[in-house]
PDB file of C-alpha atoms in Angstrom:
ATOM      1  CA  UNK A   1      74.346-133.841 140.517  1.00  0.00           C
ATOM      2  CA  UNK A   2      72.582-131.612 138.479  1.00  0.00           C
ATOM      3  CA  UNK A   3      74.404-132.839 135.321  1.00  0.00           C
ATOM      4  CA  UNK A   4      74.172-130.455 131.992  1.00  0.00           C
ATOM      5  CA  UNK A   5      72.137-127.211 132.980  1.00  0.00           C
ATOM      6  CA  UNK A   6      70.989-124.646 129.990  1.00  0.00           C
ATOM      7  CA  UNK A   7      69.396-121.547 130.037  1.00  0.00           C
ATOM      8  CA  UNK A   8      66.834-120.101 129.259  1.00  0.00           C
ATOM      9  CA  UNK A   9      64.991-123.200 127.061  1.00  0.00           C
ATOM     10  CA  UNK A  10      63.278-120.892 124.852  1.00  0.00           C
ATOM     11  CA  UNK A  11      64.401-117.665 123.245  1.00  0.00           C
ATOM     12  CA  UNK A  12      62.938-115.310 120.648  1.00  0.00           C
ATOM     13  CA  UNK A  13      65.173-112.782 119.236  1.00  0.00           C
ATOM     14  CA  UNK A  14      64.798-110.152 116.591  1.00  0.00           C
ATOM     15  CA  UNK A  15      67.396-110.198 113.565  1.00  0.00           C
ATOM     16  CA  UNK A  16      70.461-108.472 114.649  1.00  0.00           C
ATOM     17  CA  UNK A  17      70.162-108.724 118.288  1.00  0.00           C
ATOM     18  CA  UNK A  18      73.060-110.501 120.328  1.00  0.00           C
ATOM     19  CA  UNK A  19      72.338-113.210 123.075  1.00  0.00           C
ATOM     20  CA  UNK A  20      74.406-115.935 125.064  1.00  0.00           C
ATOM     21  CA  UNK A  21      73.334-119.673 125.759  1.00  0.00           C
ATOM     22  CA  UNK A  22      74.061-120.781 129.106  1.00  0.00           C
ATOM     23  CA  UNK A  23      75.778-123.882 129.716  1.00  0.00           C
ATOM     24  CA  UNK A  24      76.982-125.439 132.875  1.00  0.00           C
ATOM     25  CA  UNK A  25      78.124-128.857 134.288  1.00  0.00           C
ATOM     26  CA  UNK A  26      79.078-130.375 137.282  1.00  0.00           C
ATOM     27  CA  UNK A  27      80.566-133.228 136.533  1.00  0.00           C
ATOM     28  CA  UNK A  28      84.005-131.860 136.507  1.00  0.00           C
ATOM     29  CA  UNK A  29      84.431-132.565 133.006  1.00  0.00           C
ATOM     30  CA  UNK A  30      86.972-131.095 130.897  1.00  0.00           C
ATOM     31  CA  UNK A  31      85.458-131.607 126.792  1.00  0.00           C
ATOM     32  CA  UNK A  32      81.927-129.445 126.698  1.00  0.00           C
ATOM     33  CA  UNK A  33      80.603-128.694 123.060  1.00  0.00           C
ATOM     34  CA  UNK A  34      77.999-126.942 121.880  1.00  0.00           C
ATOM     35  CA  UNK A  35      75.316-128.398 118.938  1.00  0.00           C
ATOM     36  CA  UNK A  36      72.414-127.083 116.973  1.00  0.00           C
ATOM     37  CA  UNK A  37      69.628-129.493 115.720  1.00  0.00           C
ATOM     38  CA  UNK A  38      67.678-128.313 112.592  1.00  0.00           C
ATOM     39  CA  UNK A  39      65.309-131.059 111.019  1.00  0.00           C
ATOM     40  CA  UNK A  40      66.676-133.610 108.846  1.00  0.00           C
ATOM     41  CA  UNK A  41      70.211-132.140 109.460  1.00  0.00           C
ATOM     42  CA  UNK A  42      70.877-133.850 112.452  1.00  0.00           C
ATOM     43  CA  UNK A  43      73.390-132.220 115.464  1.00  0.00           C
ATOM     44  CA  UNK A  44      75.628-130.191 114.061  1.00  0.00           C
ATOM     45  CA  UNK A  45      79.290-129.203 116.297  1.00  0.00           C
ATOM     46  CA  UNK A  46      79.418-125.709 116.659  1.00  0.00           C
ATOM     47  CA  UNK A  47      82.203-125.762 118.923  1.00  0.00           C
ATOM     48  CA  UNK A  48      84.312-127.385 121.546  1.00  0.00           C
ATOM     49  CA  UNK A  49      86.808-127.744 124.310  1.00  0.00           C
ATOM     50  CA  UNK A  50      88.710-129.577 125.960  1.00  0.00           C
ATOM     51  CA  UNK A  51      89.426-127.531 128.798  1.00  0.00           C
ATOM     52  CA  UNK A  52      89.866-124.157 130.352  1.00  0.00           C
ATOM     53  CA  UNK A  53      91.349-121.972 128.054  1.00  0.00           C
ATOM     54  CA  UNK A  54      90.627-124.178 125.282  1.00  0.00           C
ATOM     55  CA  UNK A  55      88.105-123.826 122.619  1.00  0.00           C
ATOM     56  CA  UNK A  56      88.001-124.794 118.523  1.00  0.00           C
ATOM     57  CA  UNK A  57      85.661-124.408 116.219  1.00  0.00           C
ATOM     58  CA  UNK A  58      82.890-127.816 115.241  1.00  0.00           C
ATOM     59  CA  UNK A  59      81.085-127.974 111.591  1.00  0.00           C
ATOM     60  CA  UNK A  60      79.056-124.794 111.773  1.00  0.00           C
ATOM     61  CA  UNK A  61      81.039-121.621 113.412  1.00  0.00           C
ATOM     62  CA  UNK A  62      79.985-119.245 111.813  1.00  0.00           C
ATOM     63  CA  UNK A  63      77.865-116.424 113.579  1.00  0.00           C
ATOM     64  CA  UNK A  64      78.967-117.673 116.805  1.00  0.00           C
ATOM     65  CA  UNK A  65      81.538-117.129 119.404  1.00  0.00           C
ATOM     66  CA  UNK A  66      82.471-119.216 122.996  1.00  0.00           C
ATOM     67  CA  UNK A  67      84.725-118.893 125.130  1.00  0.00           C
ATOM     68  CA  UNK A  68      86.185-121.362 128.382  1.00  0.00           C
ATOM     69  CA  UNK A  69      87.501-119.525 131.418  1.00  0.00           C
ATOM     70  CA  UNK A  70      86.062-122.197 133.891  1.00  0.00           C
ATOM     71  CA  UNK A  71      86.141-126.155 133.711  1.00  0.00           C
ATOM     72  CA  UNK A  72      82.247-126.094 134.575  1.00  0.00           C
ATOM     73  CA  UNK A  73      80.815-123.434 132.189  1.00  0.00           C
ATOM     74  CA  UNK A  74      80.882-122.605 128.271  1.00  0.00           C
ATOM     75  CA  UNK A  75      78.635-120.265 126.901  1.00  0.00           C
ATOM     76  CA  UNK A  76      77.087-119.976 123.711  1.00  0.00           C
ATOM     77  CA  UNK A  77      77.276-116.282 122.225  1.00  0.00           C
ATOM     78  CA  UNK A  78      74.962-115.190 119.523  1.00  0.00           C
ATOM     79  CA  UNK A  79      76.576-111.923 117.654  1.00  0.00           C
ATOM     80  CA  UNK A  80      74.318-110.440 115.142  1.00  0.00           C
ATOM     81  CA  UNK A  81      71.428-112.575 115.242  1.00  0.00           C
ATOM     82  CA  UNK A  82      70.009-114.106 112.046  1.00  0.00           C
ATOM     83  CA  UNK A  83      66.727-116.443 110.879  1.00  0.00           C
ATOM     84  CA  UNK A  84      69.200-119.140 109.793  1.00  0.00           C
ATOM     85  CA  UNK A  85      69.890-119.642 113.249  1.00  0.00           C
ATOM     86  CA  UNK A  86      66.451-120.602 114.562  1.00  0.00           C
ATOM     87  CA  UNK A  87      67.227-123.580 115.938  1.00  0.00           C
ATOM     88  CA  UNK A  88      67.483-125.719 119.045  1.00  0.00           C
ATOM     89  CA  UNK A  89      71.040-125.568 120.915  1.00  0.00           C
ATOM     90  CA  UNK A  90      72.526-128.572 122.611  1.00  0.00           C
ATOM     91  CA  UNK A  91      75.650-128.452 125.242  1.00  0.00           C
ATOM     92  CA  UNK A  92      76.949-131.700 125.980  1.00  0.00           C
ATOM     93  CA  UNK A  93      80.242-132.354 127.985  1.00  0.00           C
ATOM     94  CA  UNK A  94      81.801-135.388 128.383  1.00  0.00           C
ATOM     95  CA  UNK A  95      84.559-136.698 130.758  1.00  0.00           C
ATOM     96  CA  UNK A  96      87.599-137.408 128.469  1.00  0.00           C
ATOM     97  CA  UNK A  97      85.805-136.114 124.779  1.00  0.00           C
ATOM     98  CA  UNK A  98      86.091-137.828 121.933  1.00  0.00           C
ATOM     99  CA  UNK A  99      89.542-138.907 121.678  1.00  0.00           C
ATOM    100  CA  UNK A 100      88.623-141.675 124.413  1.00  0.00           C
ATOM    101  CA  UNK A 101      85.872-141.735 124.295  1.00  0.00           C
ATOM    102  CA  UNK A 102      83.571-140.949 126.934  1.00  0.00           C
ATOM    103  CA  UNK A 103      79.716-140.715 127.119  1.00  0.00           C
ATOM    104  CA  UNK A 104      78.422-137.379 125.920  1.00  0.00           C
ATOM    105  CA  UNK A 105      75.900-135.799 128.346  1.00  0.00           C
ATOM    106  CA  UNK A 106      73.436-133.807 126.843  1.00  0.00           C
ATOM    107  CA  UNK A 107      71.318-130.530 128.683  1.00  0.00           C
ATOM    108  CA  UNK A 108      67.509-129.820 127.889  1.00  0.00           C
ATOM    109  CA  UNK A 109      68.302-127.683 125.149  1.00  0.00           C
ATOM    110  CA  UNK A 110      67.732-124.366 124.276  1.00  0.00           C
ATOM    111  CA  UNK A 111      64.935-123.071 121.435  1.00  0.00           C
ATOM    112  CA  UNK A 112      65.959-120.218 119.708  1.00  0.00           C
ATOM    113  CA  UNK A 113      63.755-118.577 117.560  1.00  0.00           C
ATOM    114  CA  UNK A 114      65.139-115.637 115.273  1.00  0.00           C
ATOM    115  CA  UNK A 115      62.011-113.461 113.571  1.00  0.00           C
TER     116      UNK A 115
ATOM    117  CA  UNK B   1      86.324-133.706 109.191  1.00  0.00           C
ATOM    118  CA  UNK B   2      84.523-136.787 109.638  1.00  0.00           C
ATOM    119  CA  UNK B   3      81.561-137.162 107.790  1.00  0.00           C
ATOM    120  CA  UNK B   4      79.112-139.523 109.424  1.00  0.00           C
ATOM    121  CA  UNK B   5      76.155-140.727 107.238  1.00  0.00           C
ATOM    122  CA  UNK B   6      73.285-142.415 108.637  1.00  0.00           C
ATOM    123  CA  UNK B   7      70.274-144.509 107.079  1.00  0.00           C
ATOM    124  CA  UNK B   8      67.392-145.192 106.871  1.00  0.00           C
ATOM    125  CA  UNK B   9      65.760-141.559 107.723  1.00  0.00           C
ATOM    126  CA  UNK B  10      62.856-143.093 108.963  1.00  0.00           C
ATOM    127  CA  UNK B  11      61.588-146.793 110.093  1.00  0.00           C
ATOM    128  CA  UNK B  12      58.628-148.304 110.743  1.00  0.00           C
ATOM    129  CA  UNK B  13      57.923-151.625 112.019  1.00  0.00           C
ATOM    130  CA  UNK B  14      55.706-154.210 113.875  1.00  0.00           C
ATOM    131  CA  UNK B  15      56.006-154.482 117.512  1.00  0.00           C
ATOM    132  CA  UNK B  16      58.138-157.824 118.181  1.00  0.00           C
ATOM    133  CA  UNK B  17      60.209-157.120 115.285  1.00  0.00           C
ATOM    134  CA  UNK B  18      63.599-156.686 114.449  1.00  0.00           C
ATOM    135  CA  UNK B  19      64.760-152.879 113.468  1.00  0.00           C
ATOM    136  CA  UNK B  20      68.383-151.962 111.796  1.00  0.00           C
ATOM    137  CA  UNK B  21      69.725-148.827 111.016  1.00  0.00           C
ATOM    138  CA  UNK B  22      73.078-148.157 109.424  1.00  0.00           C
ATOM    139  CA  UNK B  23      75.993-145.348 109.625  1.00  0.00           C
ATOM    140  CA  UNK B  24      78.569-145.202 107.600  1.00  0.00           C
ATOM    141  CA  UNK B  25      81.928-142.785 108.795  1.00  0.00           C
ATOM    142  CA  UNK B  26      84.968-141.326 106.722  1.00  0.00           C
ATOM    143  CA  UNK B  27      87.810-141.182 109.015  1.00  0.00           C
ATOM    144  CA  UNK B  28      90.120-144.005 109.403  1.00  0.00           C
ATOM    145  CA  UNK B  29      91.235-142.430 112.517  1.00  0.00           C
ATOM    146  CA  UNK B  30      87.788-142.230 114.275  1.00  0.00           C
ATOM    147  CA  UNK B  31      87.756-145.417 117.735  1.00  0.00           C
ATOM    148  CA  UNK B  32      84.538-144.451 119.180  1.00  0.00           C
ATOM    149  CA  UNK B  33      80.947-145.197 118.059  1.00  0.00           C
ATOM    150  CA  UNK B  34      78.004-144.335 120.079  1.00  0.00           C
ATOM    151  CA  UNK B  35      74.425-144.241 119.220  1.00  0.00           C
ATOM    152  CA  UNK B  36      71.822-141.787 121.144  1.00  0.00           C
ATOM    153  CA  UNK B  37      68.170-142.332 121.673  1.00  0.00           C
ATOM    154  CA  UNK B  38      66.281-138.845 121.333  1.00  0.00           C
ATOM    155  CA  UNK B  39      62.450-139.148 122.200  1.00  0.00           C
ATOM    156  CA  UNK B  40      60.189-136.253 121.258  1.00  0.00           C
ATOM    157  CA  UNK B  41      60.948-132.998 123.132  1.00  0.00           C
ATOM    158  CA  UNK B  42      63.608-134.482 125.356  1.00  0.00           C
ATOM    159  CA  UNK B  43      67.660-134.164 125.531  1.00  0.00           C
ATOM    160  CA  UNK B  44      69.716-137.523 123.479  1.00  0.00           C
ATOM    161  CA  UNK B  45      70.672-139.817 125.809  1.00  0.00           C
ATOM    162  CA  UNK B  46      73.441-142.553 125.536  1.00  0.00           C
ATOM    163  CA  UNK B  47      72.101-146.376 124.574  1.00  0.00           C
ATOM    164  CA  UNK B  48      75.069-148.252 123.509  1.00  0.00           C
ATOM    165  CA  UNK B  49      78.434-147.570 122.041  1.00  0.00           C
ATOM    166  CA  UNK B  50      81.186-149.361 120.716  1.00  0.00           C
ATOM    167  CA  UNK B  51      85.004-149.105 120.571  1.00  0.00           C
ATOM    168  CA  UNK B  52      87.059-149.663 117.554  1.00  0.00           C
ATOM    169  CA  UNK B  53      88.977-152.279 118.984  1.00  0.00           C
ATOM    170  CA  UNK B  54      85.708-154.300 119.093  1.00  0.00           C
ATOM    171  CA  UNK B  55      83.573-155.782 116.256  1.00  0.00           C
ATOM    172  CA  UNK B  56      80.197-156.385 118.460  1.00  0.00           C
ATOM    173  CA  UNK B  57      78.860-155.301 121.475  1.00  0.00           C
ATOM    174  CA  UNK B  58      75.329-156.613 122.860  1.00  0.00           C
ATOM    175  CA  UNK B  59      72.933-155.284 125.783  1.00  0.00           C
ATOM    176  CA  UNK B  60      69.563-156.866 126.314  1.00  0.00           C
ATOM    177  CA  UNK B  61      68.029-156.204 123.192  1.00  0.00           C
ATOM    178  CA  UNK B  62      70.401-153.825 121.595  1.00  0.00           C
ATOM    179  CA  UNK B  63      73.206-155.091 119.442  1.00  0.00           C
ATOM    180  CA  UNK B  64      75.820-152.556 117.729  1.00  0.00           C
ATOM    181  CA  UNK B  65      78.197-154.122 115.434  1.00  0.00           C
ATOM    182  CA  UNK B  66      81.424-152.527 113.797  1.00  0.00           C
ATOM    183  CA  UNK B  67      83.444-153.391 110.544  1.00  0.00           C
ATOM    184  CA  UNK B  68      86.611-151.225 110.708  1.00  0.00           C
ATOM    185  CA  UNK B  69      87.480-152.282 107.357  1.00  0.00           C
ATOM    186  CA  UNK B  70      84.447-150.890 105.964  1.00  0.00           C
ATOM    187  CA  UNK B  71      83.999-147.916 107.991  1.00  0.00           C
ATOM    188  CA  UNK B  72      80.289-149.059 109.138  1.00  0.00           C
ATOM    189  CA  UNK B  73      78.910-149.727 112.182  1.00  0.00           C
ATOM    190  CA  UNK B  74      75.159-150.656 112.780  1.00  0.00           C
ATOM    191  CA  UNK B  75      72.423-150.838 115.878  1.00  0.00           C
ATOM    192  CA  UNK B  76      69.850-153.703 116.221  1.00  0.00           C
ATOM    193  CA  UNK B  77      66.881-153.536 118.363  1.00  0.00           C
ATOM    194  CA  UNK B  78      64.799-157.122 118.342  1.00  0.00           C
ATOM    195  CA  UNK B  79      61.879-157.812 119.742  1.00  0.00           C
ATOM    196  CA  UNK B  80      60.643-154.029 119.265  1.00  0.00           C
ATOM    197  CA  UNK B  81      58.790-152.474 121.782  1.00  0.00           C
ATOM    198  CA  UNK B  82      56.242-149.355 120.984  1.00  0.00           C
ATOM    199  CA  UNK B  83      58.353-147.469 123.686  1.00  0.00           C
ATOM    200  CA  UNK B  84      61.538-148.101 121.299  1.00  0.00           C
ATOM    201  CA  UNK B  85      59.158-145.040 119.452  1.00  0.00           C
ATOM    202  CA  UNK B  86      62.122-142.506 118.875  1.00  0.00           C
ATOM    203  CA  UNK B  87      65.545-140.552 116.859  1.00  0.00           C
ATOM    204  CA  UNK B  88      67.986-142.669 116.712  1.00  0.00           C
ATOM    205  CA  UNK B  89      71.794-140.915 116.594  1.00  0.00           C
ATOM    206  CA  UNK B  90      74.719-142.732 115.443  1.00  0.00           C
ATOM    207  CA  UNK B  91      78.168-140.704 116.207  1.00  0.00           C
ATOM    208  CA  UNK B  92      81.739-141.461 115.067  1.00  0.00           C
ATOM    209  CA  UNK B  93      84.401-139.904 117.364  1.00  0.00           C
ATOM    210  CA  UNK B  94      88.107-139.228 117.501  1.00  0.00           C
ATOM    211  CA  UNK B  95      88.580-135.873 119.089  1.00  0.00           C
ATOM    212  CA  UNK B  96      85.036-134.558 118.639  1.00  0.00           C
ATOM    213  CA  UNK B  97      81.687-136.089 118.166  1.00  0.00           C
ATOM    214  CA  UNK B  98      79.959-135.967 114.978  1.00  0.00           C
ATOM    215  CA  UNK B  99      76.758-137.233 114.059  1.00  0.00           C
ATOM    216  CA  UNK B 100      74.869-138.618 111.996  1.00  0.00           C
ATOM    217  CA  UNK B 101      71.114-136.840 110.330  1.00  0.00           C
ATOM    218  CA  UNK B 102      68.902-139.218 112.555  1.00  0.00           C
ATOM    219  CA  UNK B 103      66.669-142.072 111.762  1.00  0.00           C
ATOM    220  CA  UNK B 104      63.000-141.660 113.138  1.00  0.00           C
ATOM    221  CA  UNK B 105      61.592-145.342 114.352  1.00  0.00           C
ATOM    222  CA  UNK B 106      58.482-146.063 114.691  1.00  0.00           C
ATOM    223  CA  UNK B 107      57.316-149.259 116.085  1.00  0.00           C
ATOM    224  CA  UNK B 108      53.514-150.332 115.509  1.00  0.00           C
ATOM    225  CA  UNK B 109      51.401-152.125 118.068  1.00  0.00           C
TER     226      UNK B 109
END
């Protein structure tokens, strides 16, 4: 198993240009999410779901869009690009999500730069 | 939303000593507790987690312990170890994960 796979690890984007994070799992899991991690601020939910078809928004939407048409991928889509959003971008899925709770399984994550 | 609040920031202690950090949640409705390990560069990875239908919950020498009443939950590492050297994640969950801002421990040979 390859587990949480992102792509690419490291990104540099100019402000205003779009871009999608790649996330993919094959653990057959139905709850994948999508987090950024900024110093000090910890992981922040962008967004979630808990299956195909399914997706809601986390703690910091905005800027961001995702969508869920297969149980094994959910990518991360960057609209209009701004400096706020240099970050680096965690997907994490997890067997049953939160409301069973269920491990969370993180990928390598993703360094996005915005200039 | 939950709000999930997590100290100290940062930790430093002698190797063979005892380290405790502390998280603090806001929803009533929130059963699932897991902290993550984050060394530098690399992905957070699971190290123990607790359900809310349990009050402690011990492996090797990690110790999480949960008071429902006081929506608090904390990890304990004895008998530190410099490779213990990392971010520290608590999370409270009900149908999402949140987390808390991450408590940096170092531990001094």
């Amino acid at each position: 198993n390859a587990g949480v796979t992102q792509t690419p690890k490291f990104q540099v984007l100019k402000t205003g240009q779009s871009m999608t994070l790649q996330c993919a799992q094959d653990m057959n899991h139905e709850y994948m999410s999508w987090y950024r991690q900024d110093p000090g601020m910890g992981l922040r939910l962008i967004h979630y779901s808990v299956g195909a078809g399914i997706t809601d928004q986390g703690e910091v939407p905005n800027g961001y869009n995702v969508s869920r048409s297969t149980t094994e991928d959910f990518p991360l889509r960057l609209l209009s690009a701004a400096p706020s959003q240099t970050s680096v971008y965690f997907c994490a899925s997890s067997s049953s999500g939160g409301t069973n709770g269920g491990e969370l399984f993180f990928g390598e994550g993703s360094r996005l730069t915005v200039l | 939303g939950e709000n999930v609040e997590q100290h100290p920031s940062t930790l430093s202690v002698q190797e063979g000593d005892s380290a405790v950090i502390k998280c603090t949640y806001s929803d009533s409705a929130s059963n699932y507790f897991p902290w993550y390990k984050q060394e530098l560069g690399k992905r957070p990875q699971l190290i123990i987690d607790i359900r809310s239908n349990v009050g402690e919950k011990k492996d090797q020498r990690i110790a999480v312990t949960l008071n429902k009443t006081a929506k608090h939950f904390s990890l304990h590492i004895t008998e530190t170890q410099p490779e213990d050297s990392a971010v520290y994640f608590c999370a409270a969950s009900r149908n999402q994960f949140y987390f808390g801002t991450g408590t940096s421990l170092t531990v001094i040979p």
